Coordinates of C-alpha atoms and ligand atoms in Angstrom, one line a residue:
M1 CA 81.1 130.3 105.0
L2 CA 82.0 130.7 101.1
M3 CA 78.4 129.7 100.1
K4 CA 77.6 132.7 97.8
V5 CA 80.1 132.1 95.1
R6 CA 78.8 132.7 91.6
P7 CA 79.0 129.6 89.1
S8 CA 82.4 129.8 87.2
S9 CA 82.3 130.3 83.6
T10 CA 81.2 127.8 81.0
C11 CA 84.2 128.2 78.8
A12 CA 86.6 125.1 78.5
K13 CA 88.3 124.3 82.0
T14 CA 91.9 125.9 82.3
G15 CA 94.4 125.5 84.8
T16 CA 96.1 122.5 84.0
I17 CA 99.9 122.3 85.1
A18 CA 102.7 120.1 84.0
L19 CA 106.1 120.2 85.7
Q20 CA 108.7 118.6 83.6
N21 CA 112.1 117.6 85.2
L22 CA 112.3 120.5 87.4
Q23 CA 115.8 121.1 88.7
K24 CA 117.0 123.3 91.6
S25 CA 120.1 124.0 93.5
Y26 CA 121.5 126.7 95.5
G27 CA 125.5 126.5 95.8
G28 CA 126.1 122.7 96.3
L29 CA 122.7 121.8 97.8
T30 CA 119.8 120.5 95.3
A31 CA 116.5 121.6 96.6
V32 CA 114.5 120.1 93.8
D33 CA 115.7 116.9 92.4
D34 CA 114.1 116.1 88.9
V35 CA 110.3 117.0 89.7
S36 CA 107.5 116.0 87.5
L37 CA 104.1 116.5 87.8
S38 CA 100.9 116.4 86.1
I39 CA 98.2 118.2 87.8
P40 CA 94.3 118.2 85.7
A41 CA 92.4 121.5 86.0
G42 CA 90.4 122.1 88.9
E43 CA 92.3 119.4 91.0
F44 CA 93.3 119.9 94.8
V45 CA 97.0 119.1 94.8
S46 CA 99.4 119.0 98.3
L47 CA 102.9 119.0 98.2
L48 CA 103.7 117.3 101.4
G49 CA 106.9 116.7 103.1
P50 CA 108.9 117.7 106.1
S51 CA 110.7 120.9 106.5
G52 CA 113.4 121.5 103.6
S53 CA 112.2 118.8 101.3
G54 CA 111.7 121.2 98.4
K55 CA 108.0 122.2 98.7
T56 CA 108.3 125.8 98.7
T57 CA 111.2 125.7 96.0
T58 CA 108.8 123.9 93.9
L59 CA 105.9 126.4 94.6
M60 CA 107.9 129.5 93.7
M61 CA 109.0 127.9 90.4
M62 CA 105.4 127.7 89.5
A63 CA 104.6 130.9 90.5
G64 CA 107.7 132.3 88.8
F65 CA 109.6 133.8 91.6
E66 CA 112.3 131.2 91.2
A67 CA 113.4 130.0 88.3
P68 CA 114.6 126.5 87.5
D69 CA 118.1 125.5 86.7
S70 CA 116.4 123.0 84.3
G71 CA 113.1 121.6 83.3
R72 CA 109.8 123.0 82.0
I73 CA 106.7 124.3 83.4
L74 CA 103.3 124.2 81.5
L75 CA 100.1 125.8 82.1
D76 CA 97.2 124.8 80.0
E77 CA 100.3 123.2 77.6
K78 CA 101.8 126.5 77.0
D79 CA 105.3 126.9 78.3
I80 CA 105.5 129.5 80.9
T81 CA 109.1 128.7 82.3
R82 CA 110.7 132.1 81.6
Q83 CA 107.4 134.3 82.3
P84 CA 107.9 136.7 85.0
P85 CA 105.2 136.0 87.8
H86 CA 103.1 138.6 87.0
R87 CA 102.3 137.4 83.4
R88 CA 101.4 134.0 84.6
E89 CA 98.0 134.5 85.9
L90 CA 98.5 132.4 89.1
G91 CA 97.1 133.4 92.5
V92 CA 99.6 133.1 95.4
I93 CA 98.8 132.8 98.9
F94 CA 101.9 132.6 101.4
Q95 CA 101.8 131.9 105.2
S96 CA 102.9 135.2 106.3
Y97 CA 99.7 137.5 105.0
A98 CA 101.9 140.4 104.0
L99 CA 98.8 142.6 103.8
F100 CA 99.4 146.3 103.6
P101 CA 99.0 147.3 107.2
H102 CA 97.7 151.1 106.1
M103 CA 95.1 150.0 103.6
T104 CA 92.0 148.7 104.3
V105 CA 90.6 145.1 103.5
A106 CA 88.9 146.5 100.4
E107 CA 92.2 148.5 99.3
N108 CA 94.4 145.5 99.9
V109 CA 92.1 143.4 97.6
A110 CA 92.0 146.1 95.1
Y111 CA 95.7 146.9 94.8
S112 CA 96.9 144.8 92.4
L113 CA 94.0 145.7 90.1
R114 CA 94.8 149.4 90.6
M115 CA 98.2 148.9 89.6
R116 CA 96.7 147.5 86.1
S117 CA 94.5 150.4 85.7
V118 CA 91.5 148.5 85.9
A119 CA 88.7 150.9 85.3
R120 CA 86.5 151.6 88.6
A121 CA 83.4 150.2 88.2
E122 CA 85.0 146.7 87.2
L123 CA 87.3 147.0 90.0
E124 CA 84.7 147.5 92.5
E125 CA 82.7 144.6 91.2
R126 CA 85.8 142.3 91.2
V127 CA 86.5 143.1 94.6
G128 CA 83.1 142.8 96.0
R129 CA 83.1 139.6 94.3
A130 CA 86.2 138.3 95.7
L131 CA 85.2 139.5 99.1
D132 CA 82.1 137.7 98.7
Q133 CA 83.7 134.4 98.1
V134 CA 85.5 134.7 101.5
Q135 CA 82.7 136.1 103.4
L136 CA 84.4 139.2 104.3
S137 CA 82.1 141.5 102.7
A138 CA 80.9 142.9 105.9
L139 CA 84.7 143.7 107.1
A140 CA 85.7 145.6 103.9
S141 CA 86.4 148.7 105.3
R142 CA 88.5 147.4 108.3
Y143 CA 92.4 147.5 108.7
P144 CA 94.6 144.3 109.3
H145 CA 95.5 144.8 112.9
Q146 CA 91.8 144.9 113.6
M147 CA 91.2 141.4 112.3
S148 CA 91.9 137.9 113.5
G149 CA 94.9 135.4 111.8
G150 CA 92.5 133.9 110.2
Q151 CA 90.4 136.7 108.7
Q152 CA 93.7 138.1 107.2
Q153 CA 94.2 134.9 105.7
R154 CA 91.0 135.1 104.2
V155 CA 91.8 138.7 102.9
A156 CA 95.1 137.2 101.3
I157 CA 93.1 134.6 99.5
A158 CA 90.5 137.4 98.2
R159 CA 93.6 139.2 97.0
A160 CA 94.4 136.2 94.9
L161 CA 91.1 135.2 93.9
V162 CA 90.4 139.0 92.6
F163 CA 92.0 138.0 89.3
D164 CA 89.9 135.1 89.0
P165 CA 93.1 132.9 88.1
P166 CA 92.7 129.4 87.1
V167 CA 95.2 128.1 89.8
L168 CA 95.9 129.2 93.2
L169 CA 99.1 128.4 94.8
L170 CA 99.1 127.9 98.8
D171 CA 102.1 127.8 100.6
E172 CA 101.3 126.6 104.2
P173 CA 98.6 129.1 104.2
L174 CA 97.4 127.9 107.8
G175 CA 100.7 127.7 109.3
A176 CA 100.5 130.5 111.7
L177 CA 97.2 129.8 113.1
D178 CA 96.3 127.4 116.2
R179 CA 94.8 124.3 115.7
K180 CA 91.3 124.8 116.2
L181 CA 91.4 127.8 113.5
R182 CA 93.6 125.5 111.4
H183 CA 91.0 123.1 111.2
H184 CA 88.2 125.3 110.6
L185 CA 90.0 127.2 107.5
R186 CA 91.0 123.9 106.1
N187 CA 87.2 122.9 105.6
E188 CA 86.6 126.4 104.2
I189 CA 89.5 126.4 101.9
K190 CA 88.2 122.7 100.8
S191 CA 84.5 124.2 100.3
L192 CA 86.3 127.3 98.4
H193 CA 87.6 124.9 96.1
K194 CA 84.4 122.5 95.4
E195 CA 82.8 126.2 94.6
V196 CA 85.4 128.0 92.2
G197 CA 86.7 124.8 90.8
K198 CA 90.1 126.1 90.5
T199 CA 93.4 124.2 90.4
M200 CA 95.0 124.4 93.8
V201 CA 98.4 123.4 94.9
Y202 CA 99.0 123.5 98.4
V203 CA 102.0 123.1 100.4
T204 CA 102.0 121.7 103.7
H205 CA 104.2 119.6 106.3
D206 CA 101.0 118.5 107.9
Q207 CA 99.9 115.1 106.9
D208 CA 96.5 115.4 108.2
E209 CA 95.7 118.4 106.3
A210 CA 96.9 116.6 103.2
L211 CA 94.8 113.6 103.7
A212 CA 91.9 115.5 104.5
M213 CA 92.1 118.3 101.8
S214 CA 93.4 116.6 98.6
D215 CA 92.5 114.9 95.5
R216 CA 95.9 113.7 95.2
I217 CA 99.2 114.2 97.4
A218 CA 102.5 114.7 96.0
V219 CA 104.6 113.5 99.4
M220 CA 108.2 114.8 98.6
H221 CA 111.4 114.3 100.6
E222 CA 114.9 115.8 99.9
G223 CA 113.9 117.5 96.8
R224 CA 112.4 114.5 95.1
I225 CA 108.7 113.5 94.6
R226 CA 108.5 109.7 96.2
Q227 CA 104.6 109.4 95.7
F228 CA 102.1 110.9 93.7
S229 CA 98.6 109.3 94.7
A230 CA 94.9 109.7 96.3
P231 CA 95.2 110.1 99.9
Q232 CA 94.0 106.9 100.4
D233 CA 96.6 105.0 98.3
V234 CA 99.3 107.2 100.0
Y235 CA 97.9 106.0 103.5
R236 CA 97.1 102.2 102.4
R237 CA 99.9 101.5 99.8
P238 CA 102.9 104.0 100.7
A239 CA 105.6 103.4 97.7
D240 CA 108.7 103.4 100.2
L241 CA 109.7 103.3 103.7
F242 CA 109.8 107.2 103.6
V243 CA 106.2 107.6 102.9
A244 CA 105.1 104.7 105.0
S245 CA 106.8 106.3 108.1
F246 CA 106.0 110.0 107.2
V247 CA 102.4 109.6 106.6
G248 CA 100.8 108.1 109.7
E249 CA 101.9 105.8 112.2
V250 CA 103.1 102.4 111.1
N251 CA 104.6 99.3 112.5
L252 CA 107.8 98.4 110.1
I253 CA 108.9 94.7 110.4
K254 CA 112.1 93.4 109.1
A255 CA 111.0 90.0 107.5
S256 CA 112.4 87.4 105.2
L257 CA 109.9 85.9 102.7
K258 CA 110.2 82.3 101.7
S259 CA 107.8 80.4 99.5
G260 CA 104.8 82.7 100.8
I261 CA 105.5 83.0 104.4
A262 CA 107.0 85.9 106.3
Y263 CA 109.6 85.2 109.3
G264 CA 110.2 87.8 111.8
P265 CA 113.9 88.8 113.0
A266 CA 114.0 85.9 115.2
G267 CA 112.9 83.3 112.6
E268 CA 109.2 83.2 114.0
R269 CA 106.6 83.0 112.0
L270 CA 104.4 86.0 110.9
P271 CA 100.7 86.3 110.1
A272 CA 100.1 85.7 106.2
G273 CA 99.8 88.8 104.1
P274 CA 100.0 89.6 100.2
W275 CA 103.3 88.3 99.7
T276 CA 102.7 85.0 97.9
G277 CA 105.7 84.7 95.1
V278 CA 108.1 87.1 96.8
D279 CA 111.3 85.3 98.0
S280 CA 113.5 88.0 99.5
D281 CA 114.0 90.3 102.7
A282 CA 111.5 93.0 103.0
T283 CA 110.1 95.4 105.2
L284 CA 106.3 94.6 106.3
C285 CA 104.1 97.5 106.9
V286 CA 101.3 97.2 109.3
R287 CA 99.1 100.1 110.4
P288 CA 98.2 100.4 114.3
E289 CA 94.8 100.2 113.6
H290 CA 95.3 97.0 111.6
L291 CA 97.3 95.1 114.2
H292 CA 94.4 92.9 116.0
L293 CA 95.1 92.0 119.7
K294 CA 93.1 89.0 121.3
I295 CA 93.3 87.5 124.3
D296 CA 95.0 83.6 124.3
G297 CA 92.6 80.8 123.2
A298 CA 90.4 83.1 121.3
G299 CA 90.9 80.9 118.3
T300 CA 93.6 82.9 116.7
S301 CA 96.1 80.2 114.9
D302 CA 97.7 82.6 112.4
G303 CA 99.3 85.1 114.9
I304 CA 102.1 86.1 117.0
Q305 CA 102.2 85.2 120.8
G306 CA 103.2 87.9 123.3
R307 CA 102.1 90.3 126.0
I308 CA 101.2 94.0 126.8
V309 CA 103.7 95.9 127.8
D310 CA 102.2 99.3 127.6
A311 CA 98.9 101.0 127.3
T312 CA 98.3 104.9 126.6
F313 CA 95.0 106.1 126.6
V314 CA 94.6 108.8 124.0
G315 CA 91.0 109.7 124.0
D316 CA 88.6 107.9 121.2
A317 CA 91.3 104.9 121.2
T318 CA 94.0 103.2 123.2
V319 CA 97.3 102.7 122.2
F320 CA 99.1 99.3 123.4
E321 CA 102.8 98.3 123.0
F322 CA 102.9 94.7 122.4
R323 CA 106.1 92.3 122.8
S324 CA 106.1 89.1 121.4
D325 CA 107.9 86.1 122.9
A326 CA 110.2 86.5 120.3
G327 CA 111.2 89.8 121.3
L328 CA 109.3 91.7 118.3
Q329 CA 107.7 95.1 119.6
L330 CA 104.6 96.2 117.9
T331 CA 101.9 99.1 118.2
S332 CA 98.2 98.5 118.0
K333 CA 95.6 101.2 118.3
V334 CA 92.2 100.1 119.5
L335 CA 89.1 102.4 119.5
N336 CA 87.6 102.6 123.0
I337 CA 84.1 101.2 122.3
A338 CA 86.0 98.0 121.4
P339 CA 86.3 95.1 124.1
E340 CA 90.0 94.9 123.4
A341 CA 90.4 98.5 124.6
M342 CA 90.3 97.1 128.3
L343 CA 93.5 94.7 127.8
G344 CA 95.5 95.7 130.4
I345 CA 99.3 95.7 131.1
G346 CA 100.8 92.3 131.2
V347 CA 98.1 90.5 129.7
S348 CA 99.2 87.8 127.4
C349 CA 97.5 88.1 124.0
V350 CA 97.9 87.1 120.2
A351 CA 98.6 89.8 117.6
S352 CA 97.6 89.5 114.2
W353 CA 96.6 91.3 110.9
G354 CA 94.1 90.6 108.0
A355 CA 96.0 89.3 104.9
S356 CA 94.9 92.4 102.9
E357 CA 96.1 94.7 105.8
A358 CA 99.6 94.5 105.3
T359 CA 101.8 96.1 102.8
I360 CA 105.2 94.9 101.6
L361 CA 108.3 97.3 100.7
T362 CA 110.9 95.4 99.0
E363 CA 114.3 97.2 99.6
Ligands
ADP1 N1 117.0 131.2 98.6 C1 117.4 129.9 99.3 N2 119.0 129.9 99.2 C2 119.8 128.7 99.6 N3 119.0 127.6 99.8 C3 117.6 127.6 99.7 C4 116.9 128.8 99.3 N4 115.9 128.4 99.1 C5 115.6 126.9 99.8 N5 116.7 126.6 100.0 C6 117.3 125.2 100.5 O1 116.8 124.5 99.7 C7 116.1 123.2 100.5 C8 114.5 123.2 100.3 O2 114.0 124.5 100.7 P1 112.7 124.6 100.8 O3 112.0 124.6 99.1 O4 112.1 125.9 101.4 O5 111.8 123.5 101.6 P2 110.2 123.3 102.3 O6 109.2 124.3 101.6 O7 110.1 121.9 101.9 O8 110.8 123.5 103.7 C9 116.2 123.6 101.7 O9 117.4 122.9 102.1 C10 116.8 125.0 101.9 O10 117.6 125.5 103.0
MG2 MG1 108.2 125.9 102.9

């Protein structure tokens, strides 16, 4: 769907957002703590974090429904911090669609244009275009209760698009849908983004969604942004322990580094990694798909000796629990097309990682 979008206008790209030191407390609780973020026009940025990390509050301040205690919000370099929501020209889409039940799809989409006394011909033109963009033209005269959750959410998106705002703000828009539909709509929102080229700020607690959709992800925790990077960097080079463990599965190994060599909790020597020149205690971070298991004698000198203590079939892969002779427990994920996926519980083997596949988090 979403293929019939008209090319966006040729004027200079608008929709640059800058958040500067935003602060917001409720009573004694700091919901958003010194958040700064620069979003170039046309980027798809996710705010990713667990429940309560301040994502919605940040988005609501951008939309103008919450006022920051301090800090500034700029849209295309203009300070909009004190502007009321309807003056900001931002499209907002919530998890609950909040459609008017007694109005048809077309009337729902037209509602706010009507409030602004947009002339009839123009109104029809714009409603038609917005419904076209989400491929709902055929359902324009239906009522919300006659539509599926996914269709209702598309109406909500059309309602935001009808103003042609340079920025769309979306707060967990797929949260109420089942997994399969989420996946489908995720792709639709992504292709809508490609086609309309608007800046999109997308709130989610779902790391897979954020990794799949975003140009960049702002990972939030306790009101703060812990990392703002491309999905690949968030995954491969997490900025800290929180990001490493929130995004994807991870082995975290307490190690001490001396002269470029890492030693495990029992003083055992660990495989090489990118920590030459570091002489301190650190946490090593190795993704399960990077922990390679080899049967004894397969020529792995730079590895950890141990055995497999558990194996779980997860469809495309098998997840192994490995315990070293020194007692270090690690997880390895092996695609079932690889011969190592046949390893069984009790088998002794050597675990290792490629030197560039591990990362180091100093404390
Ligand atoms: N209107 C409010 N009154 C009091 N506390 C609030 C209000 N809105 C949010 N909070 C609190 O602020 C924190 C951040 O909330 P929120 O931004 O909704 O997080 P998220 O969207 O990441 O789940 C939470 O601890 C939440 O309970
Ligand atoms: Mg929220």
